[in-house]
PDB file of C-alpha atoms in Angstrom:
ATOM      1  CA  MET A   1       4.043 345.773 213.144  1.00 62.00           C
ATOM      2  CA  ASN A   2       7.377 346.663 213.508  1.00 61.00           C
ATOM      3  CA  TYR A   3       9.386 344.025 212.201  1.00 68.00           C
ATOM      4  CA  LYS A   4      10.949 344.274 208.691  1.00 73.00           C
ATOM      5  CA  ALA A   5      10.227 340.515 207.270  1.00 75.00           C
ATOM      6  CA  GLY A   6      13.016 340.309 204.533  1.00 77.00           C
ATOM      7  CA  GLN A   7      11.977 341.708 201.011  1.00 87.00           C
ATOM      8  CA  LEU A   8       9.107 342.484 198.962  1.00 94.00           C
ATOM      9  CA  ALA A   9       7.066 339.370 198.532  1.00 94.00           C
ATOM     10  CA  ASN A  10       8.151 338.228 202.483  1.00 93.00           C
ATOM     11  CA  ARG A  11       6.355 341.434 203.649  1.00 94.00           C
ATOM     12  CA  LEU A  12       3.182 341.151 201.287  1.00 96.00           C
ATOM     13  CA  PHE A  13       2.482 337.609 202.796  1.00 96.00           C
ATOM     14  CA  TYR A  14       3.340 338.908 206.380  1.00 95.00           C
ATOM     15  CA  PHE A  15       1.115 342.120 206.189  1.00 96.00           C
ATOM     16  CA  SER A  16      -1.051 340.259 204.239  1.00 97.00           C
ATOM     17  CA  HIS A  17      -1.942 337.833 207.412  1.00 97.00           C
ATOM     18  CA  PHE A  18      -2.085 340.616 209.908  1.00 97.00           C
ATOM     19  CA  ILE A  19      -4.157 342.197 207.423  1.00 97.00           C
ATOM     20  CA  SER A  20      -6.717 338.983 207.283  1.00 97.00           C
ATOM     21  CA  ASN A  21      -6.357 338.872 211.279  1.00 97.00           C
ATOM     22  CA  SER A  22      -7.330 342.622 212.144  1.00 97.00           C
ATOM     23  CA  LEU A  23     -10.128 342.287 209.302  1.00 97.00           C
ATOM     24  CA  ALA A  24     -11.626 339.233 211.319  1.00 97.00           C
ATOM     25  CA  TYR A  25     -11.490 340.566 214.273  1.00 97.00           C
ATOM     26  CA  ASN A  26     -11.875 344.231 213.800  1.00 96.00           C
ATOM     27  CA  TYR A  27      -9.084 345.737 215.455  1.00 96.00           C
ATOM     28  CA  LYS A  28      -6.828 348.825 214.445  1.00 95.00           C
ATOM     29  CA  LEU A  29      -3.638 347.768 212.164  1.00 95.00           C
ATOM     30  CA  LEU A  30      -0.441 350.287 212.264  1.00 92.00           C
ATOM     31  CA  ASN A  31       2.379 348.311 210.079  1.00 91.00           C
ATOM     32  CA  PRO A  32       4.793 351.376 209.266  1.00 86.00           C
ATOM     33  CA  SER A  33       7.500 348.492 208.413  1.00 86.00           C
ATOM     34  CA  PHE A  34       5.927 348.296 204.818  1.00 91.00           C
ATOM     35  CA  ASN A  35       7.300 351.899 204.142  1.00 87.00           C
ATOM     36  CA  ASP A  36       9.962 350.627 202.106  1.00 89.00           C
ATOM     37  CA  TYR A  37       7.359 349.442 199.487  1.00 94.00           C
ATOM     38  CA  LYS A  38       4.440 351.649 200.028  1.00 94.00           C
ATOM     39  CA  GLU A  39       4.845 353.550 196.862  1.00 96.00           C
ATOM     40  CA  PHE A  40       4.272 350.953 194.617  1.00 97.00           C
ATOM     41  CA  PHE A  41       0.672 349.692 195.539  1.00 97.00           C
ATOM     42  CA  ILE A  42      -2.786 351.983 195.256  1.00 96.00           C
ATOM     43  CA  SER A  43      -3.561 351.337 199.013  1.00 96.00           C
ATOM     44  CA  THR A  44       0.030 351.363 200.699  1.00 96.00           C
ATOM     45  CA  ALA A  45       0.669 354.883 198.271  1.00 95.00           C
ATOM     46  CA  SER A  46      -2.203 356.598 199.676  1.00 93.00           C
ATOM     47  CA  ASP A  47      -2.510 355.144 203.148  1.00 93.00           C
ATOM     48  CA  ASN A  48      -5.950 354.371 202.628  1.00 93.00           C
ATOM     49  CA  PHE A  49      -7.147 350.799 202.614  1.00 95.00           C
ATOM     50  CA  ASN A  50     -10.577 350.855 201.397  1.00 88.00           C
ATOM     51  CA  GLY A  51     -12.350 352.059 204.695  1.00 89.00           C
ATOM     52  CA  HIS A  52     -10.148 349.599 206.529  1.00 93.00           C
ATOM     53  CA  ASP A  53      -8.715 350.444 210.048  1.00 94.00           C
ATOM     54  CA  ILE A  54      -4.997 349.894 208.711  1.00 96.00           C
ATOM     55  CA  SER A  55      -2.491 352.468 208.117  1.00 93.00           C
ATOM     56  CA  LEU A  56       1.149 352.668 207.295  1.00 90.00           C
ATOM     57  CA  ASN A  57       1.640 355.575 209.796  1.00 83.00           C
ATOM     58  CA  ILE A  58       1.927 356.075 213.166  1.00 76.00           C
ATOM     59  CA  THR A  59       2.376 359.792 212.910  1.00 74.00           C
ATOM     60  CA  ASP A  60       2.171 362.158 209.921  1.00 74.00           C
ATOM     61  CA  ASN A  61       6.133 362.437 210.001  1.00 74.00           C
ATOM     62  CA  GLN A  62       7.845 359.436 208.051  1.00 72.00           C
ATOM     63  CA  GLN A  63      11.324 359.934 209.578  1.00 76.00           C
ATOM     64  CA  LEU A  64       9.519 360.159 213.096  1.00 79.00           C
ATOM     65  CA  ASP A  65       7.956 356.848 212.401  1.00 72.00           C
ATOM     66  CA  GLU A  66      11.020 354.924 211.393  1.00 73.00           C
ATOM     67  CA  LEU A  67      12.535 356.462 214.964  1.00 78.00           C
ATOM     68  CA  MET A  68       9.703 355.037 216.860  1.00 71.00           C
ATOM     69  CA  ARG A  69      10.105 351.657 215.000  1.00 68.00           C
ATOM     70  CA  LYS A  70      13.269 351.592 216.050  1.00 71.00           C
ATOM     71  CA  ALA A  71      13.080 352.504 219.640  1.00 70.00           C
ATOM     72  CA  VAL A  72      10.228 349.791 220.237  1.00 65.00           C
ATOM     73  CA  ASN A  73      12.503 347.181 218.424  1.00 63.00           C
ATOM     74  CA  ALA A  74      15.294 348.326 221.172  1.00 65.00           C
ATOM     75  CA  VAL A  75      12.976 348.117 224.001  1.00 61.00           C
ATOM     76  CA  GLN A  76      11.567 344.504 222.540  1.00 57.00           C
ATOM     77  CA  LYS A  77      14.434 343.279 222.874  1.00 60.00           C
ATOM     78  CA  VAL A  78      15.420 344.013 226.788  1.00 59.00           C
ATOM     79  CA  GLN A  79      14.622 340.848 228.719  1.00 51.00           C
ATOM     80  CA  ILE A  80      13.098 343.076 231.687  1.00 51.00           C
ATOM     81  CA  ASP A  81       9.885 342.107 232.949  1.00 54.00           C
ATOM     82  CA  PRO A  82       8.943 345.551 233.579  1.00 56.00           C
ATOM     83  CA  LEU A  83       9.546 346.944 230.259  1.00 57.00           C
ATOM     84  CA  ARG A  84       7.548 344.252 228.503  1.00 60.00           C
ATOM     85  CA  LYS A  85       4.879 344.282 231.100  1.00 63.00           C
ATOM     86  CA  LEU A  86       3.621 347.994 230.724  1.00 68.00           C
ATOM     87  CA  PRO A  87      -0.227 348.781 231.457  1.00 73.00           C
ATOM     88  CA  GLY A  88      -1.981 349.136 227.942  1.00 75.00           C
ATOM     89  CA  PHE A  89       0.780 347.426 226.230  1.00 75.00           C
ATOM     90  CA  TYR A  90       1.763 343.774 224.926  1.00 76.00           C
ATOM     91  CA  PHE A  91       4.480 342.817 223.457  1.00 77.00           C
ATOM     92  CA  HIS A  92       4.447 339.637 221.775  1.00 79.00           C
ATOM     93  CA  GLU A  93       7.394 337.752 219.917  1.00 77.00           C
ATOM     94  CA  ILE A  94       8.514 334.472 218.162  1.00 76.00           C
ATOM     95  CA  LYS A  95      11.642 333.157 217.172  1.00 64.00           C
ATOM     96  CA  ALA A  96      11.875 333.049 213.796  1.00 55.00           C
ATOM     97  CA  PHE A  97      15.193 330.518 213.489  1.00 52.00           C
ATOM     98  CA  ASP A  98      14.454 327.571 216.034  1.00 52.00           C
ATOM     99  CA  ALA A  99      15.754 324.019 215.071  1.00 52.00           C
ATOM    100  CA  ALA A 100      11.978 323.246 214.607  1.00 55.00           C
ATOM    101  CA  PRO A 101      10.266 326.662 213.497  1.00 64.00           C
ATOM    102  CA  LYS A 102       6.761 326.488 214.107  1.00 80.00           C
ATOM    103  CA  SER A 103       4.100 329.469 213.054  1.00 86.00           C
ATOM    104  CA  PHE A 104       2.018 331.285 215.453  1.00 92.00           C
ATOM    105  CA  ASP A 105      -1.889 330.908 215.026  1.00 94.00           C
ATOM    106  CA  MET A 106      -2.862 334.406 215.463  1.00 96.00           C
ATOM    107  CA  ASN A 107      -6.546 333.235 216.455  1.00 97.00           C
ATOM    108  CA  ASP A 108      -5.085 332.386 219.740  1.00 94.00           C
ATOM    109  CA  PRO A 109      -7.263 333.821 222.127  1.00 95.00           C
ATOM    110  CA  GLU A 110      -4.812 335.376 224.200  1.00 93.00           C
ATOM    111  CA  PHE A 111      -3.059 337.373 221.230  1.00 94.00           C
ATOM    112  CA  VAL A 112      -6.728 338.594 219.900  1.00 96.00           C
ATOM    113  CA  ALA A 113      -8.101 339.931 223.146  1.00 95.00           C
ATOM    114  CA  SER A 114      -4.594 341.845 223.294  1.00 92.00           C
ATOM    115  CA  ALA A 115      -4.993 343.253 219.750  1.00 94.00           C
ATOM    116  CA  LYS A 116      -8.496 344.364 220.596  1.00 94.00           C
ATOM    117  CA  SER A 117      -7.798 346.018 224.005  1.00 92.00           C
ATOM    118  CA  LYS A 118      -4.034 347.030 223.826  1.00 89.00           C
ATOM    119  CA  ILE A 119      -1.321 348.092 222.064  1.00 86.00           C
ATOM    120  CA  VAL A 120       0.155 345.439 220.555  1.00 88.00           C
ATOM    121  CA  PHE A 121       4.123 345.188 219.272  1.00 84.00           C
ATOM    122  CA  ILE A 122       4.988 342.203 217.605  1.00 85.00           C
ATOM    123  CA  ASP A 123       8.621 340.849 216.625  1.00 81.00           C
ATOM    124  CA  GLY A 124       9.137 337.641 214.530  1.00 83.00           C
ATOM    125  CA  TRP A 125       8.302 336.007 211.142  1.00 84.00           C
ATOM    126  CA  LEU A 126       6.224 333.530 211.748  1.00 89.00           C
ATOM    127  CA  TYR A 127       3.048 334.922 212.582  1.00 93.00           C
ATOM    128  CA  ARG A 128      -0.045 333.316 210.401  1.00 95.00           C
ATOM    129  CA  ASP A 129      -3.843 333.294 210.038  1.00 96.00           C
ATOM    130  CA  PHE A 130      -3.857 330.821 207.066  1.00 95.00           C
ATOM    131  CA  LYS A 131      -7.813 330.648 207.772  1.00 94.00           C
ATOM    132  CA  ASN A 132      -8.477 334.373 207.312  1.00 97.00           C
ATOM    133  CA  PHE A 133      -5.875 334.603 205.059  1.00 97.00           C
ATOM    134  CA  GLU A 134      -7.941 332.846 202.653  1.00 95.00           C
ATOM    135  CA  LYS A 135     -11.114 334.202 203.542  1.00 96.00           C
ATOM    136  CA  TYR A 136     -10.123 337.452 202.941  1.00 96.00           C
ATOM    137  CA  ALA A 137      -7.988 337.079 200.106  1.00 97.00           C
ATOM    138  CA  PRO A 138     -10.201 339.607 197.579  1.00 96.00           C
ATOM    139  CA  SER A 139      -9.447 342.356 200.108  1.00 96.00           C
ATOM    140  CA  ILE A 140      -5.537 341.524 200.082  1.00 97.00           C
ATOM    141  CA  ARG A 141      -5.453 341.451 196.477  1.00 97.00           C
ATOM    142  CA  GLN A 142      -7.217 344.828 196.176  1.00 96.00           C
ATOM    143  CA  ILE A 143      -4.870 346.189 198.497  1.00 97.00           C
ATOM    144  CA  PHE A 144      -2.046 345.394 196.939  1.00 98.00           C
ATOM    145  CA  THR A 145      -3.126 346.397 193.245  1.00 97.00           C
ATOM    146  CA  PRO A 146      -0.081 347.781 191.710  1.00 98.00           C
ATOM    147  CA  LEU A 147      -0.188 351.609 190.525  1.00 98.00           C
ATOM    148  CA  PRO A 148      -1.633 352.201 187.522  1.00 97.00           C
ATOM    149  CA  LYS A 149       1.855 353.088 186.026  1.00 97.00           C
ATOM    150  CA  TYR A 150       2.777 349.595 186.686  1.00 97.00           C
ATOM    151  CA  SER A 151      -0.102 347.437 185.847  1.00 97.00           C
ATOM    152  CA  GLN A 152       0.102 349.321 182.623  1.00 98.00           C
ATOM    153  CA  GLN A 153       3.521 348.050 181.669  1.00 97.00           C
ATOM    154  CA  VAL A 154       2.329 344.460 183.097  1.00 98.00           C
ATOM    155  CA  GLN A 155      -0.647 344.621 180.372  1.00 97.00           C
ATOM    156  CA  GLU A 156       2.024 345.683 177.767  1.00 97.00           C
ATOM    157  CA  VAL A 157       4.288 342.758 178.634  1.00 97.00           C
ATOM    158  CA  MET A 158       1.283 340.181 178.317  1.00 97.00           C
ATOM    159  CA  ASN A 159       0.072 341.608 175.128  1.00 97.00           C
ATOM    160  CA  ARG A 160       3.283 341.044 173.637  1.00 96.00           C
ATOM    161  CA  CYS A 161       3.124 337.512 175.306  1.00 97.00           C
ATOM    162  CA  ARG A 162      -0.299 336.364 174.150  1.00 96.00           C
ATOM    163  CA  GLN A 163       1.094 337.351 170.561  1.00 95.00           C
ATOM    164  CA  LEU A 164       3.466 335.232 170.535  1.00 95.00           C
ATOM    165  CA  GLY A 165       1.620 332.037 172.049  1.00 93.00           C
ATOM    166  CA  ASP A 166      -1.713 330.887 173.991  1.00 93.00           C
ATOM    167  CA  THR A 167      -0.576 329.752 176.652  1.00 97.00           C
ATOM    168  CA  VAL A 168       2.214 331.748 178.666  1.00 98.00           C
ATOM    169  CA  ILE A 169       4.557 330.016 181.167  1.00 98.00           C
ATOM    170  CA  GLY A 170       6.085 332.454 183.823  1.00 98.00           C
ATOM    171  CA  VAL A 171      10.066 331.378 184.627  1.00 97.00           C
ATOM    172  CA  HIS A 172      11.588 332.811 187.427  1.00 95.00           C
ATOM    173  CA  ILE A 173      15.076 332.277 187.762  1.00 92.00           C
ATOM    174  CA  ARG A 174      16.401 333.095 190.833  1.00 80.00           C
ATOM    175  CA  ARG A 175      20.286 334.008 191.267  1.00 77.00           C
ATOM    176  CA  GLY A 176      21.712 336.792 193.185  1.00 72.00           C
ATOM    177  CA  ASP A 177      21.479 335.587 197.004  1.00 73.00           C
ATOM    178  CA  TYR A 178      20.294 332.121 195.803  1.00 74.00           C
ATOM    179  CA  LYS A 179      23.912 331.379 194.874  1.00 68.00           C
ATOM    180  CA  THR A 180      24.666 331.052 198.897  1.00 70.00           C
ATOM    181  CA  TYR A 181      21.284 330.861 200.488  1.00 72.00           C
ATOM    182  CA  ASN A 182      20.708 326.736 201.568  1.00 71.00           C
ATOM    183  CA  ASP A 183      23.862 326.113 200.663  1.00 70.00           C
ATOM    184  CA  GLY A 184      23.118 326.908 196.871  1.00 65.00           C
ATOM    185  CA  LYS A 185      20.689 324.306 196.385  1.00 74.00           C
ATOM    186  CA  TRP A 186      18.221 326.183 194.542  1.00 76.00           C
ATOM    187  CA  TYR A 187      20.548 327.975 192.362  1.00 80.00           C
ATOM    188  CA  TYR A 188      20.308 326.520 189.236  1.00 85.00           C
ATOM    189  CA  GLU A 189      22.062 327.098 186.038  1.00 89.00           C
ATOM    190  CA  ASP A 190      20.262 327.670 182.396  1.00 92.00           C
ATOM    191  CA  GLU A 191      20.676 323.978 181.301  1.00 95.00           C
ATOM    192  CA  VAL A 192      18.050 323.071 184.360  1.00 94.00           C
ATOM    193  CA  TYR A 193      15.641 325.591 183.061  1.00 95.00           C
ATOM    194  CA  PHE A 194      15.975 325.129 179.858  1.00 96.00           C
ATOM    195  CA  SER A 195      14.730 321.265 180.614  1.00 95.00           C
ATOM    196  CA  LYS A 196      12.049 322.036 182.335  1.00 97.00           C
ATOM    197  CA  MET A 197      11.023 324.539 179.707  1.00 96.00           C
ATOM    198  CA  GLN A 198      11.094 321.416 177.154  1.00 97.00           C
ATOM    199  CA  GLU A 199       9.464 319.412 178.973  1.00 97.00           C
ATOM    200  CA  LEU A 200       6.274 321.746 179.242  1.00 97.00           C
ATOM    201  CA  LYS A 201       6.545 322.924 175.502  1.00 97.00           C
ATOM    202  CA  GLN A 202       6.148 318.816 175.079  1.00 97.00           C
ATOM    203  CA  GLN A 203       3.376 318.991 177.225  1.00 97.00           C
ATOM    204  CA  LEU A 204       1.575 322.037 176.158  1.00 97.00           C
ATOM    205  CA  GLU A 205       2.380 320.957 172.129  1.00 96.00           C
ATOM    206  CA  ALA A 206       0.447 317.456 173.043  1.00 96.00           C
ATOM    207  CA  GLN A 207      -2.815 319.236 173.656  1.00 96.00           C
ATOM    208  CA  GLY A 208      -2.499 321.364 170.555  1.00 96.00           C
ATOM    209  CA  LYS A 209      -1.394 324.864 172.150  1.00 96.00           C
ATOM    210  CA  ARG A 210       1.708 327.069 171.767  1.00 95.00           C
ATOM    211  CA  CYS A 211       3.537 328.168 174.622  1.00 95.00           C
ATOM    212  CA  VAL A 212       5.496 331.016 175.080  1.00 97.00           C
ATOM    213  CA  PHE A 213       8.166 331.581 177.999  1.00 98.00           C
ATOM    214  CA  LEU A 214       8.305 334.957 180.352  1.00 97.00           C
ATOM    215  CA  ILE A 215      11.463 334.840 181.767  1.00 96.00           C
ATOM    216  CA  CYS A 216      11.901 336.864 185.125  1.00 94.00           C
ATOM    217  CA  SER A 217      15.214 337.203 187.010  1.00 90.00           C
ATOM    218  CA  ASN A 218      17.329 339.101 189.197  1.00 84.00           C
ATOM    219  CA  GLU A 219      20.161 338.973 186.565  1.00 85.00           C
ATOM    220  CA  LYS A 220      20.833 339.715 183.303  1.00 88.00           C
ATOM    221  CA  VAL A 221      19.316 336.587 180.930  1.00 87.00           C
ATOM    222  CA  ASN A 222      21.090 335.189 177.944  1.00 91.00           C
ATOM    223  CA  PRO A 223      18.469 334.063 175.305  1.00 92.00           C
ATOM    224  CA  GLU A 224      20.911 332.050 173.694  1.00 93.00           C
ATOM    225  CA  SER A 225      20.525 329.574 176.548  1.00 93.00           C
ATOM    226  CA  PHE A 226      16.945 328.541 175.367  1.00 95.00           C
ATOM    227  CA  PRO A 227      17.087 327.735 171.504  1.00 95.00           C
ATOM    228  CA  GLY A 228      13.839 327.336 169.930  1.00 94.00           C
ATOM    229  CA  MET A 229      11.633 329.019 172.756  1.00 96.00           C
ATOM    230  CA  ALA A 230       9.272 331.027 172.239  1.00 96.00           C
ATOM    231  CA  LEU A 231      10.573 334.088 174.748  1.00 96.00           C
ATOM    232  CA  VAL A 232       9.349 337.234 176.270  1.00 95.00           C
ATOM    233  CA  THR A 233      12.657 338.674 178.658  1.00 93.00           C
ATOM    234  CA  GLU A 234      14.270 341.856 179.277  1.00 89.00           C
ATOM    235  CA  ASP A 235      15.163 344.313 182.214  1.00 90.00           C
ATOM    236  CA  ARG A 236      11.910 345.008 184.331  1.00 93.00           C
ATOM    237  CA  HIS A 237      10.901 346.798 187.419  1.00 95.00           C
ATOM    238  CA  PHE A 238      10.719 343.933 190.038  1.00 95.00           C
ATOM    239  CA  ILE A 239       7.159 345.177 190.344  1.00 97.00           C
ATOM    240  CA  VAL A 240       6.422 344.522 186.711  1.00 97.00           C
ATOM    241  CA  ASP A 241       8.005 340.925 186.711  1.00 96.00           C
ATOM    242  CA  LEU A 242       6.259 340.253 190.128  1.00 97.00           C
ATOM    243  CA  TYR A 243       2.689 340.984 188.744  1.00 98.00           C
ATOM    244  CA  ALA A 244       3.367 339.861 184.938  1.00 98.00           C
ATOM    245  CA  LEU A 245       4.193 336.494 186.314  1.00 98.00           C
ATOM    246  CA  SER A 246       0.594 336.498 188.010  1.00 98.00           C
ATOM    247  CA  GLN A 247      -0.887 336.782 184.656  1.00 98.00           C
ATOM    248  CA  CYS A 248       0.674 333.772 183.028  1.00 98.00           C
ATOM    249  CA  ASP A 249      -1.243 330.344 182.740  1.00 98.00           C
ATOM    250  CA  TYR A 250       1.556 328.483 184.657  1.00 98.00           C
ATOM    251  CA  LEU A 251       4.568 329.265 186.863  1.00 98.00           C
ATOM    252  CA  ILE A 252       7.787 327.684 187.342  1.00 97.00           C
ATOM    253  CA  GLY A 253      10.778 328.918 189.475  1.00 94.00           C
ATOM    254  CA  PRO A 254      12.536 327.720 192.841  1.00 93.00           C
ATOM    255  CA  PRO A 255      11.073 327.887 196.049  1.00 91.00           C
ATOM    256  CA  SER A 256      10.572 331.399 196.819  1.00 91.00           C
ATOM    257  CA  THR A 257       7.506 333.355 198.019  1.00 93.00           C
ATOM    258  CA  PHE A 258       8.190 335.706 194.908  1.00 94.00           C
ATOM    259  CA  THR A 259       6.348 333.077 192.753  1.00 96.00           C
ATOM    260  CA  MET A 260       3.992 332.411 195.213  1.00 97.00           C
ATOM    261  CA  TRP A 261       2.918 335.944 195.651  1.00 98.00           C
ATOM    262  CA  ALA A 262       2.376 335.555 192.192  1.00 98.00           C
ATOM    263  CA  SER A 263       0.424 332.726 191.967  1.00 98.00           C
ATOM    264  CA  PHE A 264      -1.688 333.511 195.182  1.00 98.00           C
ATOM    265  CA  TYR A 265      -2.522 337.403 193.349  1.00 98.00           C
ATOM    266  CA  GLY A 266      -3.030 335.972 190.163  1.00 97.00           C
ATOM    267  CA  GLU A 267      -4.599 332.507 190.877  1.00 97.00           C
ATOM    268  CA  THR A 268      -2.030 330.829 188.861  1.00 98.00           C
ATOM    269  CA  PRO A 269      -0.803 327.219 188.986  1.00 98.00           C
ATOM    270  CA  LEU A 270       2.769 327.106 190.426  1.00 98.00           C
ATOM    271  CA  LEU A 271       5.174 324.137 190.612  1.00 97.00           C
ATOM    272  CA  ALA A 272       8.421 325.182 192.688  1.00 95.00           C
ATOM    273  CA  ILE A 273      11.250 322.914 191.156  1.00 93.00           C
ATOM    274  CA  ASP A 274      12.973 321.741 194.708  1.00 93.00           C
ATOM    275  CA  ASP A 275      15.620 319.515 193.086  1.00 92.00           C
ATOM    276  CA  ALA A 276      17.528 319.984 189.672  1.00 91.00           C
ATOM    277  CA  SER A 277      16.260 316.799 188.456  1.00 93.00           C
ATOM    278  CA  GLN A 278      12.679 317.103 189.416  1.00 94.00           C
ATOM    279  CA  THR A 279      10.179 316.363 186.429  1.00 95.00           C
ATOM    280  CA  VAL A 280       7.368 318.948 185.773  1.00 96.00           C
ATOM    281  CA  PRO A 281       4.018 317.276 184.650  1.00 97.00           C
ATOM    282  CA  LEU A 282       1.039 320.024 184.507  1.00 96.00           C
ATOM    283  CA  SER A 283      -1.104 317.925 187.033  1.00 96.00           C
ATOM    284  CA  ASP A 284       1.309 318.672 189.720  1.00 96.00           C
ATOM    285  CA  PHE A 285       0.977 322.584 189.592  1.00 97.00           C
ATOM    286  CA  LYS A 286      -1.263 324.036 192.465  1.00 97.00           C
ATOM    287  CA  ILE A 287      -2.323 327.395 193.233  1.00 97.00           C
ATOM    288  CA  VAL A 288      -0.702 329.141 196.450  1.00 96.00           C
ATOM    289  CA  THR A 289      -4.308 330.163 198.150  1.00 94.00           C
ATOM    290  CA  LYS A 290      -2.859 330.587 201.858  1.00 85.00           C
ATOM    291  CA  GLY A 291       0.725 332.327 201.576  1.00 78.00           C
TER     292      GLY A 291
END
């Protein structure tokens, strides 16, 4: 694997689909493209994937690995058949931004046969193995367990939440790049999040529950925007935010792989806010199972 699939959560899902496929078909998997985030997880920090034939390293030298990855990218983009059909090598790519993008099913017999018998270089975002992703979900969660220093901080955050209420709702306020991404459709002001929080609070109070909101954002949050709400919010490391969200009882936020990973990892019901006018009934929350 030599393709860098966006930021953290995108890369977690992307890597996980390849991990699932490699475990299902018993082939060696190398992913130097995850090195940017390896320091945050037990398996990747030690390059020890619980006995599975998976590694982040091509060699023992990270700088050399990065040069090799860039060289492979350059070769792969050359549209000359002799280079792309070297004996023992298999170059596979999918277009990520076609007018109607479609995922590639990694259970494809030719792909699997090549992975088991050749050195395969891949390029593209939409590689998926939904069947085996779900099958190997426990292994994926184990591999991407945060280092103890982050897990301890997550536990401290959740302890504070549980002291304030018996139902914790994680709220992902995505700002930053969302101001322009998708023409700003999912860049919501505080008033939008507050209205959803009020709606959820009313539903839970009707069940006799006290809710507390854990707010995570890539920008500073103003607590005064959410009057009357029990809140836990402060600047935290993004790994702590991600895995604290995974320990909540419910999750809301704009469509994002960040909350999707939290839902998958913690098996936490999620409702993506696709439109500012959308309601948030508890019955609409679903756990992400396939990435």
